[in-house]
mmCIF file of C-alpha atoms in Angstrom:
data_model
loop_
_atom_site.group_PDB
_atom_site.id
_atom_site.type_symbol
_atom_site.label_atom_id
_atom_site.label_comp_id
_atom_site.label_asym_id
_atom_site.label_seq_id
_atom_site.Cartn_x
_atom_site.Cartn_y
_atom_site.Cartn_z
ATOM 1 C CA MET A 1 0.000 0.000 0.000
ATOM 2 C CA THR A 2 1.432 3.360 -1.004
ATOM 3 C CA ASN A 3 1.860 6.173 1.519
ATOM 4 C CA PHE A 4 -0.801 8.167 -0.307
ATOM 5 C CA VAL A 5 -3.318 5.325 -0.101
ATOM 6 C CA ARG A 6 -2.417 4.664 3.523
ATOM 7 C CA ARG A 7 -2.958 8.341 4.417
ATOM 8 C CA SER A 8 -6.268 8.355 2.574
ATOM 9 C CA VAL A 9 -7.485 5.273 4.428
ATOM 10 C CA LEU A 10 -6.438 6.726 7.793
ATOM 11 C CA SER A 11 -8.102 10.046 7.003
ATOM 12 C CA CYS A 12 -11.340 8.315 6.099
ATOM 13 C CA ALA A 13 -11.221 6.216 9.252
ATOM 14 C CA LEU A 14 -10.583 9.294 11.388
ATOM 15 C CA ALA A 15 -13.375 11.203 9.699
ATOM 16 C CA ALA A 16 -15.749 8.342 10.385
ATOM 17 C CA ALA A 17 -14.642 8.051 14.010
ATOM 18 C CA LEU A 18 -14.911 11.748 14.922
ATOM 19 C CA PRO A 19 -18.723 12.020 14.831
ATOM 20 C CA ALA A 20 -18.983 8.914 16.967
ATOM 21 C CA ALA A 21 -16.493 10.351 19.465
ATOM 22 C CA PHE A 22 -18.339 13.667 19.622
ATOM 23 C CA SER A 23 -21.606 11.799 20.068
ATOM 24 C CA LEU A 24 -20.169 9.790 22.959
ATOM 25 C CA ASN A 25 -18.831 12.956 24.608
ATOM 26 C CA ALA A 26 -22.193 14.673 24.221
ATOM 27 C CA GLN A 27 -23.963 11.660 25.696
ATOM 28 C CA ALA A 28 -21.544 11.627 28.633
ATOM 29 C CA ALA A 29 -22.139 15.346 29.233
ATOM 30 C CA ASP A 30 -25.902 14.855 29.086
ATOM 31 C CA LYS A 31 -25.673 12.039 31.623
ATOM 32 C CA ALA A 32 -23.531 14.190 33.927
ATOM 33 C CA ASP A 33 -26.045 17.057 33.698
ATOM 34 C CA ALA A 34 -28.946 14.702 34.374
ATOM 35 C CA ALA A 35 -27.122 13.226 37.373
ATOM 36 C CA TRP A 36 -26.502 16.641 38.954
ATOM 37 C CA PRO A 37 -25.997 16.812 41.823
ATOM 38 C CA SER A 38 -24.035 13.646 42.521
ATOM 39 C CA ARG A 39 -21.816 15.147 45.247
ATOM 40 C CA PRO A 40 -21.885 18.013 47.788
ATOM 41 C CA ILE A 41 -22.446 21.579 46.567
ATOM 42 C CA ARG A 42 -20.398 24.492 47.900
ATOM 43 C CA LEU A 43 -22.390 27.697 48.457
ATOM 44 C CA VAL A 44 -20.026 30.647 48.894
ATOM 45 C CA VAL A 45 -21.670 33.374 50.994
ATOM 46 C CA SER A 46 -20.124 36.785 50.339
ATOM 47 C CA TYR A 47 -20.616 38.022 53.903
ATOM 48 C CA PRO A 48 -19.437 37.129 57.439
ATOM 49 C CA ALA A 49 -20.993 34.321 59.437
ATOM 50 C CA GLY A 50 -23.807 35.335 61.765
ATOM 51 C CA GLY A 51 -25.248 38.191 59.716
ATOM 52 C CA VAL A 52 -28.758 38.223 58.283
ATOM 53 C CA SER A 53 -27.610 37.219 54.787
ATOM 54 C CA ASP A 54 -25.617 34.319 56.236
ATOM 55 C CA VAL A 55 -28.606 33.147 58.274
ATOM 56 C CA VAL A 56 -30.806 33.235 55.167
ATOM 57 C CA ALA A 57 -28.209 31.391 53.072
ATOM 58 C CA ARG A 58 -27.946 28.646 55.682
ATOM 59 C CA ALA A 59 -31.719 28.252 55.847
ATOM 60 C CA LEU A 60 -31.818 28.050 52.055
ATOM 61 C CA GLY A 61 -28.951 25.558 52.030
ATOM 62 C CA GLU A 62 -30.735 23.380 54.557
ATOM 63 C CA LYS A 63 -33.855 23.171 52.389
ATOM 64 C CA LEU A 64 -31.868 22.593 49.192
ATOM 65 C CA THR A 65 -29.958 19.781 50.878
ATOM 66 C CA ALA A 66 -33.263 18.025 51.451
ATOM 67 C CA SER A 67 -34.668 18.663 47.973
ATOM 68 C CA LEU A 68 -31.486 17.923 45.992
ATOM 69 C CA GLY A 69 -30.368 14.931 48.030
ATOM 70 C CA GLN A 70 -26.819 16.268 48.438
ATOM 71 C CA PRO A 71 -25.294 18.437 51.194
ATOM 72 C CA VAL A 72 -25.109 22.163 50.499
ATOM 73 C CA VAL A 73 -21.994 23.311 52.358
ATOM 74 C CA ILE A 74 -21.827 26.981 53.356
ATOM 75 C CA GLU A 75 -18.493 28.779 53.028
ATOM 76 C CA ASN A 76 -18.160 32.430 54.088
ATOM 77 C CA LYS A 77 -15.848 34.601 51.969
ATOM 78 C CA ALA A 78 -16.432 38.220 52.971
ATOM 79 C CA GLY A 79 -14.759 41.344 51.648
ATOM 80 C CA ALA A 80 -14.954 44.124 49.054
ATOM 81 C CA GLY A 81 -18.710 44.480 49.443
ATOM 82 C CA GLY A 82 -19.341 40.905 48.333
ATOM 83 C CA ALA A 83 -16.930 40.859 45.384
ATOM 84 C CA ILE A 84 -14.398 38.557 47.096
ATOM 85 C CA GLY A 85 -16.959 35.786 47.481
ATOM 86 C CA LEU A 86 -18.219 36.073 43.916
ATOM 87 C CA ASP A 87 -14.643 36.097 42.638
ATOM 88 C CA GLN A 88 -14.200 32.677 44.268
ATOM 89 C CA VAL A 89 -17.234 31.486 42.323
ATOM 90 C CA VAL A 90 -15.962 32.952 39.052
ATOM 91 C CA LYS A 91 -12.672 31.066 39.440
ATOM 92 C CA SER A 92 -14.339 27.706 40.158
ATOM 93 C CA ASN A 93 -15.113 24.919 37.692
ATOM 94 C CA PRO A 94 -18.386 25.580 35.824
ATOM 95 C CA ASP A 95 -19.901 22.253 36.822
ATOM 96 C CA GLY A 96 -22.663 23.426 39.166
ATOM 97 C CA TYR A 97 -20.877 22.375 42.348
ATOM 98 C CA THR A 98 -19.710 25.857 43.379
ATOM 99 C CA LEU A 99 -22.338 28.579 43.662
ATOM 100 C CA GLY A 100 -22.490 32.007 45.249
ATOM 101 C CA PHE A 101 -24.961 33.808 47.498
ATOM 102 C CA SER A 102 -24.533 37.566 47.336
ATOM 103 C CA SER A 103 -26.222 40.886 46.867
ATOM 104 C CA ILE A 104 -26.126 42.217 43.329
ATOM 105 C CA SER A 105 -23.960 45.189 44.338
ATOM 106 C CA PRO A 106 -20.684 43.610 43.096
ATOM 107 C CA LEU A 107 -22.351 43.418 39.670
ATOM 108 C CA THR A 108 -24.070 46.812 39.680
ATOM 109 C CA LEU A 109 -21.591 49.035 41.559
ATOM 110 C CA SER A 110 -18.074 47.572 41.323
ATOM 111 C CA PRO A 111 -17.856 47.688 37.493
ATOM 112 C CA HIS A 112 -18.181 51.483 37.625
ATOM 113 C CA LEU A 113 -15.595 52.043 40.371
ATOM 114 C CA GLY A 114 -12.137 51.332 39.042
ATOM 115 C CA LYS A 115 -10.904 47.875 38.112
ATOM 116 C CA PRO A 116 -13.309 45.113 39.236
ATOM 117 C CA LEU A 117 -12.146 41.623 40.177
ATOM 118 C CA PHE A 118 -14.115 40.062 37.324
ATOM 119 C CA ASP A 119 -16.261 40.941 34.324
ATOM 120 C CA ALA A 120 -19.815 41.168 35.658
ATOM 121 C CA GLN A 121 -21.312 40.547 32.212
ATOM 122 C CA LYS A 122 -19.128 37.669 31.010
ATOM 123 C CA ASP A 123 -17.744 35.798 34.017
ATOM 124 C CA ILE A 124 -20.798 35.087 36.155
ATOM 125 C CA THR A 125 -24.355 33.870 35.635
ATOM 126 C CA PRO A 126 -27.364 35.059 37.683
ATOM 127 C CA VAL A 127 -29.375 31.947 38.585
ATOM 128 C CA VAL A 128 -32.271 33.169 40.704
ATOM 129 C CA SER A 129 -33.259 36.140 42.859
ATOM 130 C CA VAL A 130 -33.766 35.062 46.483
ATOM 131 C CA MET A 131 -34.844 38.152 48.422
ATOM 132 C CA TYR A 132 -34.568 41.869 48.805
ATOM 133 C CA SER A 133 -33.709 43.715 51.983
ATOM 134 C CA PRO A 134 -35.411 47.122 52.318
ATOM 135 C CA VAL A 135 -33.156 50.055 53.131
ATOM 136 C CA LEU A 136 -34.357 52.309 55.942
ATOM 137 C CA LEU A 137 -33.637 56.008 56.259
ATOM 138 C CA LEU A 138 -33.365 56.768 59.970
ATOM 139 C CA GLY A 139 -33.014 59.917 62.013
ATOM 140 C CA THR A 140 -30.905 59.899 65.168
ATOM 141 C CA THR A 141 -31.833 61.768 68.340
ATOM 142 C CA ARG A 142 -29.690 64.654 67.070
ATOM 143 C CA LEU A 143 -32.138 65.271 64.199
ATOM 144 C CA THR A 144 -34.855 67.730 65.211
ATOM 145 C CA ALA A 145 -37.001 66.987 62.142
ATOM 146 C CA LYS A 146 -39.798 64.477 62.702
ATOM 147 C CA SER A 147 -40.333 63.358 59.085
ATOM 148 C CA PHE A 148 -38.579 62.989 55.737
ATOM 149 C CA PRO A 149 -40.003 66.261 54.309
ATOM 150 C CA GLU A 150 -38.979 68.101 57.488
ATOM 151 C CA MET A 151 -35.475 66.620 57.250
ATOM 152 C CA LEU A 152 -35.110 67.873 53.676
ATOM 153 C CA ALA A 153 -36.445 71.289 54.667
ATOM 154 C CA GLN A 154 -33.890 71.443 57.476
ATOM 155 C CA ALA A 155 -31.112 70.463 55.051
ATOM 156 C CA LYS A 156 -32.212 73.116 52.524
ATOM 157 C CA ALA A 157 -32.348 75.814 55.191
ATOM 158 C CA ASN A 158 -28.903 74.893 56.499
ATOM 159 C CA PRO A 159 -26.859 73.500 53.569
ATOM 160 C CA GLY A 160 -24.349 70.890 54.703
ATOM 161 C CA ASP A 161 -25.531 70.814 58.319
ATOM 162 C CA VAL A 162 -27.494 67.556 57.931
ATOM 163 C CA ARG A 163 -24.978 64.693 57.961
ATOM 164 C CA TRP A 164 -25.985 61.374 56.410
ATOM 165 C CA ALA A 165 -23.975 58.302 57.420
ATOM 166 C CA THR A 166 -23.659 55.240 55.199
ATOM 167 C CA ALA A 167 -21.783 51.936 55.335
ATOM 168 C CA GLY A 168 -19.158 53.333 52.966
ATOM 169 C CA LEU A 169 -18.247 55.099 49.755
ATOM 170 C CA ALA A 170 -20.253 53.783 46.800
ATOM 171 C CA SER A 171 -22.428 51.692 49.102
ATOM 172 C CA LEU A 172 -26.127 51.309 48.380
ATOM 173 C CA GLY A 173 -26.847 53.924 51.057
ATOM 174 C CA HIS A 174 -24.453 56.345 49.387
ATOM 175 C CA ILE A 175 -26.153 55.852 46.014
ATOM 176 C CA MET A 176 -29.519 56.519 47.676
ATOM 177 C CA LEU A 177 -28.186 59.711 49.270
ATOM 178 C CA GLU A 178 -26.876 61.029 45.952
ATOM 179 C CA GLN A 179 -30.130 60.224 44.149
ATOM 180 C CA ILE A 180 -32.213 62.036 46.755
ATOM 181 C CA ALA A 181 -29.817 64.990 46.985
ATOM 182 C CA ASP A 182 -29.789 65.330 43.196
ATOM 183 C CA GLN A 183 -33.565 65.138 42.744
ATOM 184 C CA SER A 184 -34.341 67.458 45.668
ATOM 185 C CA LYS A 185 -31.467 69.855 44.869
ATOM 186 C CA THR A 186 -30.366 69.650 48.487
ATOM 187 C CA GLN A 187 -26.845 69.755 49.932
ATOM 188 C CA ILE A 188 -26.377 66.861 52.357
ATOM 189 C CA THR A 189 -23.040 65.954 53.935
ATOM 190 C CA HIS A 190 -21.995 62.345 53.375
ATOM 191 C CA VAL A 191 -20.348 60.528 56.298
ATOM 192 C CA PRO A 192 -18.953 57.232 54.946
ATOM 193 C CA TYR A 193 -18.037 54.419 57.332
ATOM 194 C CA LYS A 194 -16.106 51.222 56.685
ATOM 195 C CA GLY A 195 -19.018 48.895 57.324
ATOM 196 C CA GLY A 196 -22.410 49.067 58.972
ATOM 197 C CA GLY A 197 -21.468 48.052 62.511
ATOM 198 C CA GLN A 198 -19.628 51.215 63.556
ATOM 199 C CA GLN A 199 -22.098 53.345 61.612
ATOM 200 C CA LEU A 200 -24.954 51.912 63.679
ATOM 201 C CA ASN A 201 -23.084 52.345 66.974
ATOM 202 C CA ASP A 202 -22.252 55.970 66.233
ATOM 203 C CA GLY A 203 -25.850 56.537 65.191
ATOM 204 C CA LEU A 204 -27.009 55.319 68.585
ATOM 205 C CA SER A 205 -24.753 57.919 70.200
ATOM 206 C CA ALA A 206 -26.122 60.580 67.795
ATOM 207 C CA GLN A 207 -22.830 61.559 66.181
ATOM 208 C CA PHE A 208 -24.703 62.574 63.012
ATOM 209 C CA GLU A 209 -28.304 63.329 62.011
ATOM 210 C CA VAL A 210 -29.306 60.638 59.498
ATOM 211 C CA LEU A 211 -28.240 57.148 58.451
ATOM 212 C CA SER A 212 -29.344 54.594 55.889
ATOM 213 C CA THR A 213 -29.169 50.912 56.742
ATOM 214 C CA ASN A 214 -30.778 47.612 55.841
ATOM 215 C CA ALA A 215 -33.862 46.625 57.801
ATOM 216 C CA GLY A 216 -33.325 43.870 60.350
ATOM 217 C CA PRO A 217 -34.263 42.719 63.867
ATOM 218 C CA ALA A 218 -31.561 44.753 65.662
ATOM 219 C CA VAL A 219 -32.463 47.958 63.830
ATOM 220 C CA MET A 220 -36.171 47.415 64.496
ATOM 221 C CA GLN A 221 -35.487 47.048 68.223
ATOM 222 C CA HIS A 222 -33.671 50.395 68.271
ATOM 223 C CA ILE A 223 -36.574 52.057 66.435
ATOM 224 C CA LYS A 224 -39.104 50.649 68.901
ATOM 225 C CA ALA A 225 -36.914 51.810 71.789
ATOM 226 C CA GLY A 226 -36.963 55.375 70.420
ATOM 227 C CA LYS A 227 -33.241 55.482 69.643
ATOM 228 C CA PHE A 228 -33.943 55.998 65.935
ATOM 229 C CA LYS A 229 -36.932 57.476 64.114
ATOM 230 C CA ALA A 230 -37.820 55.889 60.793
ATOM 231 C CA LEU A 231 -38.196 58.598 58.135
ATOM 232 C CA ALA A 232 -38.687 56.475 55.018
ATOM 233 C CA VAL A 233 -38.367 52.933 53.723
ATOM 234 C CA GLY A 234 -36.864 51.857 50.434
ATOM 235 C CA ALA A 235 -39.217 49.130 49.240
ATOM 236 C CA PRO A 236 -42.047 48.673 46.731
ATOM 237 C CA SER A 237 -44.535 48.818 49.617
ATOM 238 C CA ARG A 238 -44.617 49.713 53.297
ATOM 239 C CA LEU A 239 -43.250 47.215 55.796
ATOM 240 C CA ASP A 240 -45.684 45.312 58.006
ATOM 241 C CA SER A 241 -43.379 46.051 60.934
ATOM 242 C CA LEU A 242 -43.441 49.818 60.178
ATOM 243 C CA PRO A 243 -46.852 50.454 58.592
ATOM 244 C CA GLN A 244 -46.795 54.164 59.423
ATOM 245 C CA VAL A 245 -43.511 54.825 57.588
ATOM 246 C CA PRO A 246 -43.894 55.931 53.932
ATOM 247 C CA THR A 247 -41.884 54.503 51.069
ATOM 248 C CA LEU A 248 -39.518 56.741 49.136
ATOM 249 C CA ALA A 249 -41.737 56.235 46.093
ATOM 250 C CA GLU A 250 -44.695 57.658 48.040
ATOM 251 C CA LEU A 251 -42.529 60.654 48.888
ATOM 252 C CA GLY A 252 -41.811 61.273 45.215
ATOM 253 C CA TYR A 253 -38.518 59.411 44.794
ATOM 254 C CA LYS A 254 -39.582 56.575 42.513
ATOM 255 C CA ASN A 255 -36.177 56.156 40.899
ATOM 256 C CA ALA A 256 -34.165 55.947 44.108
ATOM 257 C CA ASN A 257 -32.184 52.694 44.303
ATOM 258 C CA THR A 258 -33.569 51.563 47.612
ATOM 259 C CA THR A 259 -33.427 47.790 48.071
ATOM 260 C CA SER A 260 -30.537 45.408 48.545
ATOM 261 C CA VAL A 261 -31.251 42.421 46.278
ATOM 262 C CA PHE A 262 -29.699 39.008 46.987
ATOM 263 C CA GLY A 263 -29.514 35.953 44.784
ATOM 264 C CA ILE A 264 -27.752 32.776 43.718
ATOM 265 C CA PHE A 265 -24.952 32.994 41.142
ATOM 266 C CA ALA A 266 -22.900 30.486 39.154
ATOM 267 C CA PRO A 267 -19.698 30.789 37.139
ATOM 268 C CA ALA A 268 -20.135 31.304 33.412
ATOM 269 C CA GLY A 269 -20.355 28.055 31.481
ATOM 270 C CA VAL A 270 -22.480 25.941 33.825
ATOM 271 C CA PRO A 271 -24.703 23.660 31.679
ATOM 272 C CA ALA A 272 -28.186 25.046 31.058
ATOM 273 C CA PRO A 273 -29.989 21.949 32.456
ATOM 274 C CA VAL A 274 -28.140 22.384 35.769
ATOM 275 C CA LEU A 275 -29.031 26.082 35.956
ATOM 276 C CA ALA A 276 -32.674 25.330 35.160
ATOM 277 C CA ARG A 277 -32.866 22.644 37.851
ATOM 278 C CA LEU A 278 -31.275 24.931 40.420
ATOM 279 C CA ASN A 279 -33.625 27.799 39.575
ATOM 280 C CA ALA A 280 -36.642 25.502 39.909
ATOM 281 C CA GLU A 281 -35.496 24.075 43.242
ATOM 282 C CA VAL A 282 -34.797 27.494 44.778
ATOM 283 C CA ASN A 283 -38.212 28.743 43.657
ATOM 284 C CA LYS A 284 -39.833 25.727 45.330
ATOM 285 C CA VAL A 285 -37.965 26.440 48.566
ATOM 286 C CA LEU A 286 -38.931 30.128 48.531
ATOM 287 C CA ALA A 287 -42.587 29.153 48.113
ATOM 288 C CA LEU A 288 -42.552 27.144 51.354
ATOM 289 C CA PRO A 289 -44.568 28.965 54.070
ATOM 290 C CA GLU A 290 -41.920 28.299 56.718
ATOM 291 C CA MET A 291 -39.162 29.716 54.499
ATOM 292 C CA ARG A 292 -41.183 32.833 53.744
ATOM 293 C CA GLN A 293 -41.832 33.274 57.462
ATOM 294 C CA ARG A 294 -38.122 32.985 58.258
ATOM 295 C CA LEU A 295 -37.290 35.656 55.709
ATOM 296 C CA GLU A 296 -40.090 37.986 56.722
ATOM 297 C CA ALA A 297 -39.106 37.638 60.390
ATOM 298 C CA THR A 298 -35.856 39.404 59.478
ATOM 299 C CA ASP A 299 -37.729 42.034 57.405
ATOM 300 C CA ASN A 300 -36.472 40.525 54.160
ATOM 301 C CA VAL A 301 -38.882 39.878 51.301
ATOM 302 C CA PRO A 302 -38.656 36.588 49.340
ATOM 303 C CA THR A 303 -38.582 36.989 45.565
ATOM 304 C CA GLY A 304 -37.700 34.076 43.261
ATOM 305 C CA GLY A 305 -38.568 34.106 39.565
ATOM 306 C CA LYS A 306 -36.891 33.455 36.235
ATOM 307 C CA ALA A 307 -33.146 33.739 35.701
ATOM 308 C CA ALA A 308 -33.692 35.983 32.671
ATOM 309 C CA ASP A 309 -35.731 38.460 34.723
ATOM 310 C CA PHE A 310 -33.053 38.501 37.419
ATOM 311 C CA ALA A 311 -30.395 39.256 34.801
ATOM 312 C CA LYS A 312 -32.502 42.117 33.383
ATOM 313 C CA GLN A 313 -32.943 43.588 36.862
ATOM 314 C CA ILE A 314 -29.180 43.531 37.418
ATOM 315 C CA GLU A 315 -28.536 45.171 34.048
ATOM 316 C CA ALA A 316 -31.074 47.940 34.705
ATOM 317 C CA GLU A 317 -29.692 48.690 38.165
ATOM 318 C CA SER A 318 -26.141 48.706 36.846
ATOM 319 C CA LYS A 319 -27.061 51.332 34.242
ATOM 320 C CA ALA A 320 -28.809 53.481 36.856
ATOM 321 C CA ASN A 321 -25.834 53.237 39.214
ATOM 322 C CA ALA A 322 -23.397 54.116 36.436
ATOM 323 C CA HIS A 323 -25.335 57.334 35.811
ATOM 324 C CA ILE A 324 -25.429 58.462 39.448
ATOM 325 C CA ILE A 325 -21.777 57.489 40.083
ATOM 326 C CA LYS A 326 -20.686 59.598 37.125
ATOM 327 C CA ALA A 327 -22.978 62.521 37.969
ATOM 328 C CA ALA A 328 -21.926 62.580 41.633
ATOM 329 C CA LYS A 329 -18.260 61.934 40.766
ATOM 330 C CA ILE A 330 -18.077 59.064 43.250
ATOM 331 C CA GLN A 331 -14.602 57.570 43.523
ATOM 332 C CA LEU A 332 -13.065 55.013 45.840
ATOM 333 C CA ASN A 333 -9.935 56.086 47.694
#
């Protein structure tokens, strides 16, 4: 057999074998997707242990463990406003066995503030929205105003005298402040902290007039004790725990970015059947009365829904944040 003939025969054999090989690989991948999960799942929580988001993630993990038949192991990776945890997810294998639980802030704020750890549009996949945490605008005992309109009137009459504390530069509270200040044409002094803990403590000792913070049991106790007065709530509707407090939308600030949205995320490239199964299972868990009660007990509101809708929400908020960050010239040190 000549070399030419031999090469022709080998080429034909290879050409015939390739489709079969691809078919076998595709079948193996389909079987792996159908078998998911066949081992424990790691859920990276982007916040410290013991906080409200961690408590919710653990409750969710407990229910998913039962429904999926595999342990969901919680791993806390806090830092950079949630970006450190999501970066761990981005760098993991896209096989559905490493997921993230985080607010959407690393995807809607970080990309507009210098060099982010990852590409929010290409490197990570939103799987399902889990809940939103309303943001409260509170007055300390130093604030003489009794309501949101009175607070703004006081700030207009004395430009710069009303100090508004947030959890940090470019935090959700800071974005809210800039949106309200811009729409109302009011000069308000921003007091950025490095986290919410010290901000809350200094608020209790009335070292400033106003603060914005997520709703939660500890904050509600301080409001009931008279240490803070609730001026407004950032949520689509009033809270059952604070029915007398108006929403920012009611006060005329419909475009204010006022809720902290949390969800499940996966690295880019996870097979679609795995993502669909995960979305369905989380929605089932969020529909359970006991799960809804656990969330509502911490003044968080369960959401759920389609992955595509979650992605659209993130995109819309990112565009809104980009506008206010540019207009207010917000920069990280």
